[in-house]
Amino acid sequence: MHQGYKEKGKVMATQLADLWENVRVALDGLLANKLRSVLTMLGVIIGVASVVALLSIGNGASASITSQISSIGTNMLIVTAGGMGRIGGGPGGSLGLTMSDAEALADPNQVTAAAMVVPQYGGEGQIIYGDSNLNASITGVPPAYQDLYDLTLARGEFISSSEVDKRSKVAVLGATVASDLFGNFNPIGQKIKVSTFGATVSLTVIGVLNEQGGSMLNEADSSIFVPLSTAQTKLFNGRNSLGQLVVNRVNVMAKSEALVDTAQTQIDTVLRDRHGLEPEEDADFRIINQADMLEMATSVTSSLTVFLGAIAGISLLVGGIGIMNIMLVSVTERTREIGLRKAVGARKNDVLGQFLMEAILLSLLGGLGGVLVGIGLSQIVNLTGTFNSVVTPGSILLAVTFSLAIGLFFGIYPANKAAGLNPIEALRYE
C-alpha cells in the first residue's frame, strides 16, 4: 500500500513539474513579444473591466433603490385617486379621494390594522425670495407627516395642529430649497412668496429640515411643506365638483409588516363602500403596497444588472477573438521551433499544452488587470456622489472565470493546429 502511495506521489510530482515547465515556457513566449502580448491582453482587460464596472454600477443602483423603498418601511401603503373605475363628477362618478375618505381610513373601528393615517395634498409652484426663485414641490401636510417619514429639523419647528386648523400661511423648507434661496442666512421668520396656478401667497418660514436624502416617494430636500388646509384652500383648488376637500394621497402605516395585507383589504373595503362600488367593479383608487414595490424594483434592477453584464461580456468575446488571432500568428511564426521540439522528442500533448497555456496566461493576466481597472472605474463612480457602486466578490469571480474560459475556448484551435504540425514539414517551413 505504501508503495502505491509513493507511485501516486511520483506521478503527481511529475505532472506538477510538467505544468510548471509549460507555464515557464509560455511566459518566455509572451515576454519574447511584450508589446504584442500587452495589446492582445488589452481586449481582455477592457472586457473584464467593463463586466466588473457595469455589474458594480447595476448592484449599486439596485441597492440604492432598495434602500430608498425600505427606508419608508415595507409596512407602508399609499392610497391615491385614479384607477379603472368610474370617473367624472356626475352621479355614480368618482369624486377623487376626499378628506372624509381619509378620516374614515383613520377610524380605528374601520381600519383596525392601521397604526397611522396621514393625508397630503399639493403640487408644484415657484418659490420666490428677493432676487432668488426656484421651482419646488409644495406639499400640504398635517403634523403627523413628520413622524411618518421621520423628518428632522435643522432649525425652527414643524407644522402644528393649530396651524392646520387656522389655515396659517407658514412653511417649512427642505434643506436644498433653504440653501438655494437663503444660502447660509437664517431663513426663520423670513417671508417667501409661493406662486401657483391658483394664487400667489406670502408665507412665513417657521422651520428648515435637515438633509433627508432622496426617496422615491418623498423628496423632502427639494420640497416645502405647508399646513394641509392652507394647500387645499389658499395655494391650490383642493375641492372636487361637490365642493368637498380632496387629497392627492393618503399614507397608511400598518401596525406591522404581517398586517399589511389585512390593512390593504380593509382600506379597499372602506373606500368601495364609501364610493358606492360593488366588489366586482374596478376601483377608482389605487393602493400601492411598499412590499410589492420592493419586490418589483429588486426584480427589475436584477434584470438590468444581468443585462449590463451581458453587454460587457460581448467585449470579452472580442478580446477572445484577439487572443485566437495572435495565437494563430504565433503558430505560424514558430513553425520551425515546433518542428524542432517535436523532432527531439516533444509529444503532441507537450506542444498542445504549451500553446494552450500561453492563451490561458494571456486571458488570466488580462483578467486580473481588468479587475483592477474595473474597481478603479467603480470608485470614480462613487466619487461622483450619484450613488455607491458595489463591487462584489461574485462579480470579480464571474469576470475572471469568464476571461479564463474565453482564453481556453479561443486557444484550443491554435494549440491543436500547432500540435498537429508534421515535424518534417515544420522544419522545412520558411
Phi, psi and omega in degrees: 000318179297324178297322178296319178296320180297317180297316178298322179296319179295318179298316180296318179298320179295317180296319179295321178296317178297319180296314179297321179298319177297319178297315181297315180295320179297317178297319177300319180295321180289320181290337179293335178229071188301310185297316180296321179296317180296316180296324178293317179293336184302321179298319179289320179301313180297318181296311181294319178300320179296316180298311182297313183294313183291322177294322179292323177294317178297317178295321179295317179296318179298315180296322181295312181295317179298319179295319180298316180290317182293330181296331178283331179110132181282357175259020178265138174239136179246120180254125179231159175285157179112173184136198183262004183281189183294141180235165179105159184266001182283182179303131179080358181266166180282139178248018180079188175270122183257167175298327178296323176298315181297320179294324178294320179291332179281350180288114183296344178279341182258316177243085186288338184273357183271132176267330183208136177232119186230110176278160175210156179209139180180196181185202180258152177197172179260129181254127187235132171218112182061235179271356182263141174207152179204161175267136182211163174279132179248117186241121175273124187220159170272172181302327184296343180300324180299314180290324182300314182257011176054049179279134179246150185258137172274325180212154172072212185219164179270176182294137181255167179298321181295326179289328174291316181297323184269359184056044185295146179269074181230162182213147171245128186263140169291160186300317181292318179299314180298318180294317182292324183275321190244349184063232179269000182285142180286116184275353184300128180089349180280154179257134175241155175256135178243118182250122177237179177296336183272324186192172170240120187232141176270128181238146177264130181283123180247350181197156176228129181280150167293161176297125185260334187088151184287150174217151182299330185244005183206086177271072187294324185298326183257025181236163165239149184243135180230165175303141182306315182294327178294316179297320183290323189250337185249329183259324182228163176272084186269046178228151176269188185293343178263005180082009179278141176292135181242166177230154176288318182201161176238121178271124181239120176261117178289157182296332177201166179297328181291338183260008182300311182296323178296314179299319180297318178295318180294320178298315180300318181295314182297313184290324177297319180295317182290327183267003177067037182257135175283157181304327183275350181281151174291141181285151174259027177213164178237144174241114182263121180265121182299323179297319177295320178298318180297316179296317180293317180297319179297318180296315182295313183292327177295317178297320179297318180297316178297319180298315179297318179297322179294319177299315180296327180298335178298321180293332175293322176298319177298319177297323178295321176297323177297320178297314179300316181300312182292322179293324176294319176298319181296320178299316180296317182293329187253025181301314180296322178298319179296316179299320180294317179299318181289329180292329181265011171117001179293134179277167179300319180295329179295314180293317178301313181297321181298309184287327177293321178296323178298316180295319181293319179296320177301313182288324181293311179296320176296322179296317179295319176296320179295324178299315179297317179295317180298318177296321177298316178297322179296320179293325177297319177299319179298324181293336179291337179080002179296307171196168180270119173284146186241109177273118181255150176304327180297319180292323178294313180299318179299314183295314182293317179298318180295321180294322177295319178297321178298314179298318180294315183296311184279352178266345184296313183297309178300321181295318178296322179297318179294316183293333183273000181294140174285125185301323181293314180293324179296320180292332180278350187294134177253000000 
